[in-house]
mmCIF file of C-alpha atoms and ligand atoms in Angstrom:
data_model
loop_
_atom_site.group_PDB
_atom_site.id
_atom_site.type_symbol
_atom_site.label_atom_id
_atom_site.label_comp_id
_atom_site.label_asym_id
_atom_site.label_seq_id
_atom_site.Cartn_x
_atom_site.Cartn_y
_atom_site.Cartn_z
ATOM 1 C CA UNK A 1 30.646 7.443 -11.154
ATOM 2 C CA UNK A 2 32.148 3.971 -11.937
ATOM 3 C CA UNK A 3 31.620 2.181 -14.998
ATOM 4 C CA UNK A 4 30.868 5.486 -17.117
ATOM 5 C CA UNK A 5 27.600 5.571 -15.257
ATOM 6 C CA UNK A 6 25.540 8.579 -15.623
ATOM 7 C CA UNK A 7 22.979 10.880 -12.977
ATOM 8 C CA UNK A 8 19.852 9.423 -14.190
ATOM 9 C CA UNK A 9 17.172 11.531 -12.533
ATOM 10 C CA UNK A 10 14.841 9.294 -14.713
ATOM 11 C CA UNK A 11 10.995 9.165 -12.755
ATOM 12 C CA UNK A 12 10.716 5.257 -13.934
ATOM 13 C CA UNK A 13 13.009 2.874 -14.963
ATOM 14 C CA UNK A 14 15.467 4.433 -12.463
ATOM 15 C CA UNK A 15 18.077 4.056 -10.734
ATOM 16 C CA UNK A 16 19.361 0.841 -8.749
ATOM 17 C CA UNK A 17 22.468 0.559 -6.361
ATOM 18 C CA UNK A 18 24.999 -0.307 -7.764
ATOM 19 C CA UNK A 19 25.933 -2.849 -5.108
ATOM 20 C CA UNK A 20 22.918 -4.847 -6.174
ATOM 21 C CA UNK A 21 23.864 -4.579 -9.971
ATOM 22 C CA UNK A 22 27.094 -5.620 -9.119
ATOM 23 C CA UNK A 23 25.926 -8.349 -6.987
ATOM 24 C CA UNK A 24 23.514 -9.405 -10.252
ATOM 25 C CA UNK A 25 26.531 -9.310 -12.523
ATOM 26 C CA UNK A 26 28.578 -11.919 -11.034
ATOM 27 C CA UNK A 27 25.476 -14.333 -10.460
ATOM 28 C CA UNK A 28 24.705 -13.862 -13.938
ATOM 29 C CA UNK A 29 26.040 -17.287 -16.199
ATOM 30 C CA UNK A 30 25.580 -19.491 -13.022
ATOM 31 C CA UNK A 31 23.476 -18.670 -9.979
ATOM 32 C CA UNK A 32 25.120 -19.920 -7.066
ATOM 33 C CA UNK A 33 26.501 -22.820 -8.178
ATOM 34 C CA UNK A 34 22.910 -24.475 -9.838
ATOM 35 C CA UNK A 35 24.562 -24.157 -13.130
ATOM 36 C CA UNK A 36 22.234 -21.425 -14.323
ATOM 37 C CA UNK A 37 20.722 -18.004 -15.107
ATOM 38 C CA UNK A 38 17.756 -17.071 -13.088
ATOM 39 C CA UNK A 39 16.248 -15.904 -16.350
ATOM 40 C CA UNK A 40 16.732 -19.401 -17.404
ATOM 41 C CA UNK A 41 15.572 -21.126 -14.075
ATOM 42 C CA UNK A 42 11.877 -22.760 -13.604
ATOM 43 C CA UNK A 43 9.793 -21.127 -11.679
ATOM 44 C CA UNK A 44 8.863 -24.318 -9.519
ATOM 45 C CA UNK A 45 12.422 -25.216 -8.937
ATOM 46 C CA UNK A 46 13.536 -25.244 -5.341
ATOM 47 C CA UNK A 47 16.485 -22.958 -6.099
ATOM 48 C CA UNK A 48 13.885 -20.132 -7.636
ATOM 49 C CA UNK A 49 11.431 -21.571 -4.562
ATOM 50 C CA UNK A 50 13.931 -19.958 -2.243
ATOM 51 C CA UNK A 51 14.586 -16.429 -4.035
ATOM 52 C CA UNK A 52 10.967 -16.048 -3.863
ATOM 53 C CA UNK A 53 10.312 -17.215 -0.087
ATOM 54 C CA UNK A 54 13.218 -15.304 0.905
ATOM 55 C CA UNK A 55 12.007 -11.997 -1.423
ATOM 56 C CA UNK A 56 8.667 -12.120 0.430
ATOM 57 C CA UNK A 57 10.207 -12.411 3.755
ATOM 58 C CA UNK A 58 12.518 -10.102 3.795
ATOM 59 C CA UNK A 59 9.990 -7.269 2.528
ATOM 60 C CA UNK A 60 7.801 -8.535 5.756
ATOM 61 C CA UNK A 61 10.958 -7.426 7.528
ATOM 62 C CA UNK A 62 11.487 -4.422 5.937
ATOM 63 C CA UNK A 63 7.958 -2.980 6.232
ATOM 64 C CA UNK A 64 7.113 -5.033 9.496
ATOM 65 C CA UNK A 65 4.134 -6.085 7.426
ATOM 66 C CA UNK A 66 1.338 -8.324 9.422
ATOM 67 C CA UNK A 67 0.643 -11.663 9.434
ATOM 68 C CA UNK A 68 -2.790 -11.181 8.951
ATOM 69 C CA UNK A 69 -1.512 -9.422 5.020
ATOM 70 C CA UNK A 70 -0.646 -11.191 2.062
ATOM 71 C CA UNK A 71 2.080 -9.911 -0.112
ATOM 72 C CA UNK A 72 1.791 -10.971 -3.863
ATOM 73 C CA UNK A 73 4.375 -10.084 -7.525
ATOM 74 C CA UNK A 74 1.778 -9.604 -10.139
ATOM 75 C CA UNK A 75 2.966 -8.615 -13.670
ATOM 76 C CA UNK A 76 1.357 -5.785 -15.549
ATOM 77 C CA UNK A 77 2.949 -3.140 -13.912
ATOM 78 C CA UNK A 78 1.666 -0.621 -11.994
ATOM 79 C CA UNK A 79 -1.617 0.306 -14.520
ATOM 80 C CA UNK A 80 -3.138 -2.998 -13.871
ATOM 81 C CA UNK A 81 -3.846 -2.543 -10.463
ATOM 82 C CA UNK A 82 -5.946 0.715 -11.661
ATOM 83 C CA UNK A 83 -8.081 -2.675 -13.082
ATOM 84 C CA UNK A 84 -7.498 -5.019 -10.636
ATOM 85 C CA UNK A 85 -8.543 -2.642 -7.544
ATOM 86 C CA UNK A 86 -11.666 -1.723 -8.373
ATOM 87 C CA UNK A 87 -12.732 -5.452 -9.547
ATOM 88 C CA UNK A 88 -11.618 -7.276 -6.572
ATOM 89 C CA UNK A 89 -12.952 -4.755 -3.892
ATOM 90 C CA UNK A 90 -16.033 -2.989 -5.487
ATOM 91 C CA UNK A 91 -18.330 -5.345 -3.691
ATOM 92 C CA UNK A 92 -21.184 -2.374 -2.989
ATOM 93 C CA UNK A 93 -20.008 -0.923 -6.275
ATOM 94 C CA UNK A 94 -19.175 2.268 -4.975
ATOM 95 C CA UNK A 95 -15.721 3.586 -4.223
ATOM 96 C CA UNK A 96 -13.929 7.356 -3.144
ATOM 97 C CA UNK A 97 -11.035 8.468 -4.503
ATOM 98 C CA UNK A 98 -8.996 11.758 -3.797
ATOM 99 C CA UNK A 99 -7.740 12.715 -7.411
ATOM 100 C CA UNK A 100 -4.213 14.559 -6.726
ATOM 101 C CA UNK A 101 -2.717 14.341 -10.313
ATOM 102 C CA UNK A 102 -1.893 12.314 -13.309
ATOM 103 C CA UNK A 103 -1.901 8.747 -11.693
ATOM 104 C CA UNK A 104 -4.632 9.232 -9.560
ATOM 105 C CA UNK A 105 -6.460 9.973 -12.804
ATOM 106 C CA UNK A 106 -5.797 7.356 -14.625
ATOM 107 C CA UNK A 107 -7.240 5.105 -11.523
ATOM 108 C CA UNK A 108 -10.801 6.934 -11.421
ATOM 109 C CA UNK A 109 -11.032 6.231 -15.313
ATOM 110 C CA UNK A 110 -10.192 2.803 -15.035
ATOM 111 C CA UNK A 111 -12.338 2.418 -11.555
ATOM 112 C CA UNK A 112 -15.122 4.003 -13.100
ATOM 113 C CA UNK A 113 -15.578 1.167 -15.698
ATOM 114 C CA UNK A 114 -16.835 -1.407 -12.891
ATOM 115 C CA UNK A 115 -18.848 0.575 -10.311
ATOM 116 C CA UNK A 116 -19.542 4.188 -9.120
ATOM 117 C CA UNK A 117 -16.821 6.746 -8.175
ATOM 118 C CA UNK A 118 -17.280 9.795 -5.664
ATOM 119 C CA UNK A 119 -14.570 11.948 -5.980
ATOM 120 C CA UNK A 120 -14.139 13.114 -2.647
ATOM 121 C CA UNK A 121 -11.351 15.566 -2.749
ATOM 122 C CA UNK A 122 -9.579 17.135 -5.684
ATOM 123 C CA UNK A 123 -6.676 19.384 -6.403
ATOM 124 C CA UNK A 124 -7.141 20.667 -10.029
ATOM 125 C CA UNK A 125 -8.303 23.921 -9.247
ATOM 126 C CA UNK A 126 -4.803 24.522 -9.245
ATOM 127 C CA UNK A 127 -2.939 22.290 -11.721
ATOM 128 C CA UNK A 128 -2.538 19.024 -8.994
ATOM 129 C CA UNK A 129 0.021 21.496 -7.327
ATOM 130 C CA UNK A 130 -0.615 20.511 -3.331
ATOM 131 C CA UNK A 131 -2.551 17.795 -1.736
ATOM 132 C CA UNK A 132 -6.439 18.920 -0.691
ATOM 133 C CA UNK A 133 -7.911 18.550 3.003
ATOM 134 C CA UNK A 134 -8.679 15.004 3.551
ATOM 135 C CA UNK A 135 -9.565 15.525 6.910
ATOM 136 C CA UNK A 136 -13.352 15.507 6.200
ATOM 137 C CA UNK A 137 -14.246 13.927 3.646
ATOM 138 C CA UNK A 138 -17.558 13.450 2.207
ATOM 139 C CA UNK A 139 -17.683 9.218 2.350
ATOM 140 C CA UNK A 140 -20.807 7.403 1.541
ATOM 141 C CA UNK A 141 -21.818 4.727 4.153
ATOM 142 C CA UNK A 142 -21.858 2.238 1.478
ATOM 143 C CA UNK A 143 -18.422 2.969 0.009
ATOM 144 C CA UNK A 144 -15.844 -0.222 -0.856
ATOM 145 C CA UNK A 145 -13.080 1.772 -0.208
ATOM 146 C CA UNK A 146 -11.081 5.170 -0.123
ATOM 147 C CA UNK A 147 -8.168 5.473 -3.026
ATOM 148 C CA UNK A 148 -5.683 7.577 -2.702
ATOM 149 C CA UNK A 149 -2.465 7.775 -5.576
ATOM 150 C CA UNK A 150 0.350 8.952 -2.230
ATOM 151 C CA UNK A 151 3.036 10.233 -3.878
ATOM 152 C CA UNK A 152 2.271 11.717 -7.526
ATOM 153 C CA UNK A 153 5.399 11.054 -9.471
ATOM 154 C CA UNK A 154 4.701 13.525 -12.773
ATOM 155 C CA UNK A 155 3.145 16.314 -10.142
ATOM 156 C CA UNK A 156 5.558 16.333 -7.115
ATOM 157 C CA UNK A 157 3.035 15.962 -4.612
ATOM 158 C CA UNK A 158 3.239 13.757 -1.459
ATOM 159 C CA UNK A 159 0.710 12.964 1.467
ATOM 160 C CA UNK A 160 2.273 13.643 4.749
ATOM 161 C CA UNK A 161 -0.797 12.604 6.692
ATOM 162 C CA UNK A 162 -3.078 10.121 5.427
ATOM 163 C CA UNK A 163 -6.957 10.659 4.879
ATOM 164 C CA UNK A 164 -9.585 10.347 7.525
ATOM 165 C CA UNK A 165 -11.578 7.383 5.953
ATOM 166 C CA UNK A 166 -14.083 7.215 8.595
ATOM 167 C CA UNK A 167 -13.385 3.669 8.749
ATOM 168 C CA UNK A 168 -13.410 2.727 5.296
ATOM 169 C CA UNK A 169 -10.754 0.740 3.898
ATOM 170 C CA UNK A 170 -7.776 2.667 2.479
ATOM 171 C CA UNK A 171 -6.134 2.058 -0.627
ATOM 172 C CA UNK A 172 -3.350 3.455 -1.828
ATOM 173 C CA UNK A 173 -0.723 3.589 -5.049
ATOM 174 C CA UNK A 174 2.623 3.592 -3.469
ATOM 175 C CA UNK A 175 4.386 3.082 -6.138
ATOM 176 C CA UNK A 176 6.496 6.211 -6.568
ATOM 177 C CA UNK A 177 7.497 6.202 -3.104
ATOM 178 C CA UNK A 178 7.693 2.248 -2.188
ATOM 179 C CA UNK A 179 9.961 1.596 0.679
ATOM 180 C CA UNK A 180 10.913 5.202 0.973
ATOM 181 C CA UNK A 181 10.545 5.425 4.098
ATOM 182 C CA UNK A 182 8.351 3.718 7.352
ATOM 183 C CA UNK A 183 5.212 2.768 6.358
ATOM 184 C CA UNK A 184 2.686 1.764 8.836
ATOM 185 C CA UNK A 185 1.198 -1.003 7.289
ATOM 186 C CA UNK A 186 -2.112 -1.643 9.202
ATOM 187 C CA UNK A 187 -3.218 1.703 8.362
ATOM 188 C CA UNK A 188 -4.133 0.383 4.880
ATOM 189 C CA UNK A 189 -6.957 -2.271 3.574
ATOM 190 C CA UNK A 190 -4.475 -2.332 0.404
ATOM 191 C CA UNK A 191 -1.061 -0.997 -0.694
ATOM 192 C CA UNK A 192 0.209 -1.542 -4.147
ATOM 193 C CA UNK A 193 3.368 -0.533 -5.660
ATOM 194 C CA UNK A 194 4.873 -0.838 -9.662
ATOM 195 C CA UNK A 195 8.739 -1.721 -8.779
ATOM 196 C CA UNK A 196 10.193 0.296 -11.460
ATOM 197 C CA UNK A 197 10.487 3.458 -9.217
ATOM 198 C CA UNK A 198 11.493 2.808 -6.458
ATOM 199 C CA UNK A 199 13.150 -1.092 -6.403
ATOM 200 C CA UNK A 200 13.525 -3.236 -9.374
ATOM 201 C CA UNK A 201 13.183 -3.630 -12.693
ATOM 202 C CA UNK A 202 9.557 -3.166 -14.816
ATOM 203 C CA UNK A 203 6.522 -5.266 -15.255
ATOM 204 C CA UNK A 204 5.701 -5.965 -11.940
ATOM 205 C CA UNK A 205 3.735 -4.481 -9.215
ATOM 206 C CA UNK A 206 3.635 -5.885 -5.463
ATOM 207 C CA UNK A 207 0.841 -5.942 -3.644
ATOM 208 C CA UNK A 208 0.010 -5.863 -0.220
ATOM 209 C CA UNK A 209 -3.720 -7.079 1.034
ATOM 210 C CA UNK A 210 -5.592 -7.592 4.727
ATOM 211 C CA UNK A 211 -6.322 -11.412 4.699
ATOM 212 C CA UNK A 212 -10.512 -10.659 5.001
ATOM 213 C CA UNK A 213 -10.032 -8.279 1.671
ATOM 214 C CA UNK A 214 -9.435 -11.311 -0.187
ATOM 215 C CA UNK A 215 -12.944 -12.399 -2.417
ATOM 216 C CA UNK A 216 -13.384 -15.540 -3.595
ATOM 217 C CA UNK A 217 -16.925 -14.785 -4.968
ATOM 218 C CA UNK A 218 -15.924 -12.324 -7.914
ATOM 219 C CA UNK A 219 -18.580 -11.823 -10.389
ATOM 220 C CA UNK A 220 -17.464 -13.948 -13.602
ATOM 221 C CA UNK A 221 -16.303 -11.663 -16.336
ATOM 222 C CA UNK A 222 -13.232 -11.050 -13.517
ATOM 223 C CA UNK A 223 -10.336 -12.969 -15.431
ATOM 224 C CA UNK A 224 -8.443 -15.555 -13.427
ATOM 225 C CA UNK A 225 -5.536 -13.796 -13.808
ATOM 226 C CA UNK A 226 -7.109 -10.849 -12.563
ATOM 227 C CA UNK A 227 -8.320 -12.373 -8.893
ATOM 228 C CA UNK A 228 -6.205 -11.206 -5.535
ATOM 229 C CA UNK A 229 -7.756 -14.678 -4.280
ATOM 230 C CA UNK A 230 -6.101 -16.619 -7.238
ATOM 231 C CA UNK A 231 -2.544 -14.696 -6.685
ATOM 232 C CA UNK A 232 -2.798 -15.266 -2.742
ATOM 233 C CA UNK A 233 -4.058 -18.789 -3.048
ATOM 234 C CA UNK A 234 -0.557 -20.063 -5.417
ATOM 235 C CA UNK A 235 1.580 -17.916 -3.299
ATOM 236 C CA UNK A 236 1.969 -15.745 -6.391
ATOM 237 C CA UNK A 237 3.146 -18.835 -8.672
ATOM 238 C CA UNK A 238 -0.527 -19.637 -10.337
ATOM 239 C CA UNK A 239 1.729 -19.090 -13.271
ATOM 240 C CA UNK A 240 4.897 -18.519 -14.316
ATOM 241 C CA UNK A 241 5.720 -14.691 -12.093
ATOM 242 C CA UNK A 242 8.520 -12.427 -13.174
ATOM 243 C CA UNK A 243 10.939 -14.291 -11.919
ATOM 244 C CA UNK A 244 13.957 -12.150 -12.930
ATOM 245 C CA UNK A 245 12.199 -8.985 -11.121
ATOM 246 C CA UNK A 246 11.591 -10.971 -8.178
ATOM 247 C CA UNK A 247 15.347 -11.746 -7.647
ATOM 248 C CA UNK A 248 16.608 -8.068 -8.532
ATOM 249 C CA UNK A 249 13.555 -7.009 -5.999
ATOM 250 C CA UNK A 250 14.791 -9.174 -3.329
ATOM 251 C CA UNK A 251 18.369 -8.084 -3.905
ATOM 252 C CA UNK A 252 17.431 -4.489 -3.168
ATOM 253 C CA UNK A 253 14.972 -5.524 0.277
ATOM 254 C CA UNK A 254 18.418 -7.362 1.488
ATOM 255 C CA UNK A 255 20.408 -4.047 0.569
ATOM 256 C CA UNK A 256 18.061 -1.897 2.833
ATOM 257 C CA UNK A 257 18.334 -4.081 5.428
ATOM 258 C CA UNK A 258 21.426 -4.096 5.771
ATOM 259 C CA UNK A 259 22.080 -0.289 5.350
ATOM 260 C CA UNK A 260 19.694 0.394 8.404
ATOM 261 C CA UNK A 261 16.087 -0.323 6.839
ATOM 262 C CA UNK A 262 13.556 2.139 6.045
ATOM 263 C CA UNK A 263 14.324 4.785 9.321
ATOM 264 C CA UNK A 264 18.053 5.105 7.418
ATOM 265 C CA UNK A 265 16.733 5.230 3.834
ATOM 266 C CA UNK A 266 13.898 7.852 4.998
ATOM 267 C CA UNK A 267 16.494 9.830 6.252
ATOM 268 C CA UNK A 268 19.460 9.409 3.189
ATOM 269 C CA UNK A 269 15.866 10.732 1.103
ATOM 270 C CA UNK A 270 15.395 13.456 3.521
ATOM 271 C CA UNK A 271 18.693 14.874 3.196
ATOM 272 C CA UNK A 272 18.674 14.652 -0.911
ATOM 273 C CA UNK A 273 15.467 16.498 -1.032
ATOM 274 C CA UNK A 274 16.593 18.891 1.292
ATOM 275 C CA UNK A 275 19.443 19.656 -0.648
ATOM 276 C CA UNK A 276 17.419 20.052 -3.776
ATOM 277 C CA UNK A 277 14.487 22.306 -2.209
ATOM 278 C CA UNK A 278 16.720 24.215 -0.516
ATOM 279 C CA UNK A 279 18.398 25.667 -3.862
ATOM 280 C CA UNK A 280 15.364 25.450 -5.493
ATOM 281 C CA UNK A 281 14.085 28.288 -2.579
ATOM 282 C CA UNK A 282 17.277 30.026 -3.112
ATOM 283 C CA UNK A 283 17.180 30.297 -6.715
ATOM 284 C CA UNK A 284 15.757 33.482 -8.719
ATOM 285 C CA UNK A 285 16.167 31.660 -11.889
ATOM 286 C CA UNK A 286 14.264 28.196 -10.699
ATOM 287 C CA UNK A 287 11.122 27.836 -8.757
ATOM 288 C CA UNK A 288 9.746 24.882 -7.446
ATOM 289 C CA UNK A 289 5.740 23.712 -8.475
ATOM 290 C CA UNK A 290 4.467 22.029 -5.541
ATOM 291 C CA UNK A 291 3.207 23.816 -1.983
ATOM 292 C CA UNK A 292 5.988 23.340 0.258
ATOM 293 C CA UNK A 293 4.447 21.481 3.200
ATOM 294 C CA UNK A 294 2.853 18.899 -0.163
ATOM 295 C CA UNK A 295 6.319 18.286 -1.981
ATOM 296 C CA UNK A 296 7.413 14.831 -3.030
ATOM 297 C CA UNK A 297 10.587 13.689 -1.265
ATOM 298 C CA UNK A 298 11.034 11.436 -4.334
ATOM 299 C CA UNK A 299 9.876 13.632 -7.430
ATOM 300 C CA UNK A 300 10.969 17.461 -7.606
ATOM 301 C CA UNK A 301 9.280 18.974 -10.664
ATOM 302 C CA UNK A 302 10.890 22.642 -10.807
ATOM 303 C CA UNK A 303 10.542 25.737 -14.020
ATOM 304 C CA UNK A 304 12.909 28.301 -15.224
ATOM 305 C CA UNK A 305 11.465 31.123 -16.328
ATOM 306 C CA UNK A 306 10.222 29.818 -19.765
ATOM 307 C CA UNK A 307 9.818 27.142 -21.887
ATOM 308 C CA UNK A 308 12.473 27.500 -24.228
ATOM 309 C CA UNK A 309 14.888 27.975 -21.217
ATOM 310 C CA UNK A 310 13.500 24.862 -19.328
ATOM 311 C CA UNK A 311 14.824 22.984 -22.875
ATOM 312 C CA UNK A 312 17.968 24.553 -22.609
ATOM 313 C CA UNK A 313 18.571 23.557 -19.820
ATOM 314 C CA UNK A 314 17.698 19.961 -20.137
ATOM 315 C CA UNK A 315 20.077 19.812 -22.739
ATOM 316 C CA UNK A 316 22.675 21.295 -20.872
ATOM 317 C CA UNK A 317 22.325 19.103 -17.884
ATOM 318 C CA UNK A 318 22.031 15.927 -20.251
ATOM 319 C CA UNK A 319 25.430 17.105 -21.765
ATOM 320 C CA UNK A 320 27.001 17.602 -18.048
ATOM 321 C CA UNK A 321 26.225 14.185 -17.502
ATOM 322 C CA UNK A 322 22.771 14.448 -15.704
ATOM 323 C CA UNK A 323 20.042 12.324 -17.812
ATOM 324 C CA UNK A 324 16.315 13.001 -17.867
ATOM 325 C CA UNK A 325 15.540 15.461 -16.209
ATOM 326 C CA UNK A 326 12.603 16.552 -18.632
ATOM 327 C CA UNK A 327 9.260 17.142 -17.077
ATOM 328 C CA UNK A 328 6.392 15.030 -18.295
ATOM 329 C CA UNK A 329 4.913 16.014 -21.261
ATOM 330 C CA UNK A 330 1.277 16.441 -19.533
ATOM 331 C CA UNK A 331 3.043 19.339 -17.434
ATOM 332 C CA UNK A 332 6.384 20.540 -19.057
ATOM 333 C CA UNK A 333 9.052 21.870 -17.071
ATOM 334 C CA UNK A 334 11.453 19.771 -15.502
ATOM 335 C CA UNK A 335 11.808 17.154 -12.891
ATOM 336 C CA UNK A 336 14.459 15.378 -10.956
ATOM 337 C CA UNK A 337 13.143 12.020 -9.427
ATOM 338 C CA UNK A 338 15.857 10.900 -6.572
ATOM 339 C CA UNK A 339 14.528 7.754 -5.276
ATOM 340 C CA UNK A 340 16.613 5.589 -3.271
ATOM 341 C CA UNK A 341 19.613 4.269 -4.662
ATOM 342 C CA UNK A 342 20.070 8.116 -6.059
ATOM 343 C CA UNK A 343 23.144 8.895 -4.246
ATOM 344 C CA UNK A 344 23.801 11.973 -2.315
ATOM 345 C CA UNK A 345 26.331 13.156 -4.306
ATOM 346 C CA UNK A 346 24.009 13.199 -7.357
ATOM 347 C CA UNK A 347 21.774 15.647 -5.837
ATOM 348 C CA UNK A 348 24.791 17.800 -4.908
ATOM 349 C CA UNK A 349 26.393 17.322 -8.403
ATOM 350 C CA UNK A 350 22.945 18.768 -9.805
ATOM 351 C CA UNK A 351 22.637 21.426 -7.677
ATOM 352 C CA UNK A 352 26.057 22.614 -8.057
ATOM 353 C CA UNK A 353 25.275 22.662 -12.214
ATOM 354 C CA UNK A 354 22.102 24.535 -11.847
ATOM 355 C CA UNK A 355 23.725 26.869 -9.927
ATOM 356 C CA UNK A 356 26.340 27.584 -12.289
ATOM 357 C CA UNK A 357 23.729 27.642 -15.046
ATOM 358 C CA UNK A 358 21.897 30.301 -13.298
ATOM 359 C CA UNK A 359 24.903 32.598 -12.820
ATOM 360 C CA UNK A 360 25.422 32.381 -16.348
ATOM 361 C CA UNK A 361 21.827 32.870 -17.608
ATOM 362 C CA UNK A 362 19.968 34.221 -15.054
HETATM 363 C C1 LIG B 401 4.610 4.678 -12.830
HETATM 364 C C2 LIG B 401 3.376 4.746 -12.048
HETATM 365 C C3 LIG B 401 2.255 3.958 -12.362
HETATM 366 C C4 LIG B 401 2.185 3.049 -13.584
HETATM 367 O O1 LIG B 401 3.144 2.070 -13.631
HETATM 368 P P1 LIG B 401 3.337 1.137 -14.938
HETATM 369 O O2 LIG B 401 4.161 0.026 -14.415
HETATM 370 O O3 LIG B 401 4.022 1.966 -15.983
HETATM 371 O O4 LIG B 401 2.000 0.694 -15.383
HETATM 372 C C5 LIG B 401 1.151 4.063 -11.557
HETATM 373 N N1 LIG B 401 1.133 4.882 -10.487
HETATM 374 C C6 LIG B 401 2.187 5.668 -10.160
HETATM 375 C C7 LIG B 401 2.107 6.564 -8.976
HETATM 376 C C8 LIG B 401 3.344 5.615 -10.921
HETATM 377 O O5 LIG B 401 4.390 6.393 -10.606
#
């Protein structure tokens, strides 16, 4: 790779394309002639005014989102919204969630400190390894909303069809799989995603909310900061944003435009996982954790034969020049994430090592 860059399989901060970095590079003493850094730009300046307008629009593009949705950059990351869910649409006080793994776990916790929680499906029976029937779910009449967590980055599970939510609003935690590939947009109440995964750099999470979601009558303890109404009302500029993510954000929705938009980047994921599953079928050494028809297209956790060997191995890779590939510590193993700008060659460069390491150890 150029610049002595390295195979960083990392599941979050991860990988951007390198166009874009590039692109960031030369903008970075003077920003298109306004004589400075966006880090060092106000946020109510017309020249930041137009990275944000344009950031917004072009995601509309990209995910042919609605008019009748509001897009908003909120800092705090992804575990924030766990918070920030659950306060702004727990009107009834009661809410579903499907709990699938690690992050949809750390939502129920969080959700369960303003209201009631059903969970309505569950996969730890065995270890958060597939994705349970949502095809009938138990849903309470009075129920805010349905939560689902739709691609679990530290389990490797993905939903490839959505939950029946008897006509309750649908929620969802996209943030491991965020412009991934074509996401029907008005099949959701509200999608949120933290950008570190999938798009830009940390600390920020977009979200994506039907206009008639929006409250304006949240019970007081809700911090301003903490309102969807505030955020939507101030276009997301109530105060100063992340301004530097929203630039490196918009920088990556213009890149995936112009290499063919979510169809094309579905399919460049496609073929990476492919490649990865496929060996991972093949091998006698390595065996994949998730139930095939669940997997993650963007998170492959995989096990050699022990834990001392799954070690080795990491080090082995790291010293070949393929970087984090260490499971979480909640599950062990390992785990390649390949999200977008993951190129293909990566994936093939991996699999070519692991196959080599298997003919020597296995
Ligand atoms: C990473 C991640 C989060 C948490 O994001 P932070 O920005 O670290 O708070 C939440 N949900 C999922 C699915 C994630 O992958």
């Amino acid at each position: 790779m150029k610049y002595g860059r390295t195979y960083n399989f990392s599941a979050g901060p991860a990988m951007m394309p390198e166009e874009v970095l590039e692109e960031i590079a030369a903008e970075m003493l003077n920003y298109r002639a306004s004589g400075m850094c966006v880090m060092e730009m106000s946020h109510r300046s017309q020249v930041f005014q137009q990275i944000r307008d344009e950031a917004e629009a072009d995601l509309r593009r990209l995910m042919g989102i609605p008019d009748n949705y509001k897009v908003l950059f909120i800092q705090g990351g992804g575990t924030l919204q766990f918070a920030m869910v659950p306060m702004n649409l727990m009107k009834n006080g009661t809410a579903c969630y499907v709990e699938t793994g690690a992050w949809s776990k750390k939502a129920i916790a969080e959700a369960r400190k303003y209201g009631k929680v059903e969970v309505v499906a569950s996969s730890a029976d065995r270890n958060f390894s597939y994705i349970p029937d949502c095809s009938d779910l138990a849903i309470p009449a009075d129920a805010d909303y349905v939560y689902i967590c739709e691609n679990e980055t530290i389990n490797g599970t993905t939903y490839h069809t959505l939950p029946d939510t008897k006509g309750h609003v649908l929620v969802s935690d996209q943030s491991s799989m965020f412009l991934s590939r074509p996401c029907n947009v008005s099949d959701y109440g509200l999608i949120w995603g933290g950008v570190q995964k999938n798009v830009g750099p940390a600390g920020m999470a977009i979200v994506i909310i039907r206009e008639d979601l929006i409250r304006h009558d949240l019970p007081d303890f809700v911090p301003t900061y903490l309102s969807y109404a505030v955020h939507a009302d101030n276009d997301s500029l109530y105060n100063t944003p992340n301004c530097w993510a929203i630039y490196c954000c918009g920088k990556v929705f213009k890149y995936l435009l112009s290499h063919g938009g979510l169809e094309a980047a579905a399919a460049r994921n496609q073929e990476k996982a492919d490649v990865l599953y496929r060996f991972l079928d093949s091998s006698r050494f390595f065996t994949g954790s998730v139930r095939p028809e669940d997997r993650s297209v963007m998170n492959v956790p995989f096990v050699s034969p022990s834990k001392e060997q799954d070690a080795q191995v990491v080090s082995a890779a790291k010293a070949a020049g393929f970087d984090n590939l260490k499971g979480h510590k909640s599950v062990g193993g390992l785990r390649a994430s390949i999200y977008n700008a993951m190129p293909k060659e990566g994936v093939e460069a991996l699999v070519s090592f692991l196959r080599k390491y298997e003919a020597a150890n296995g």
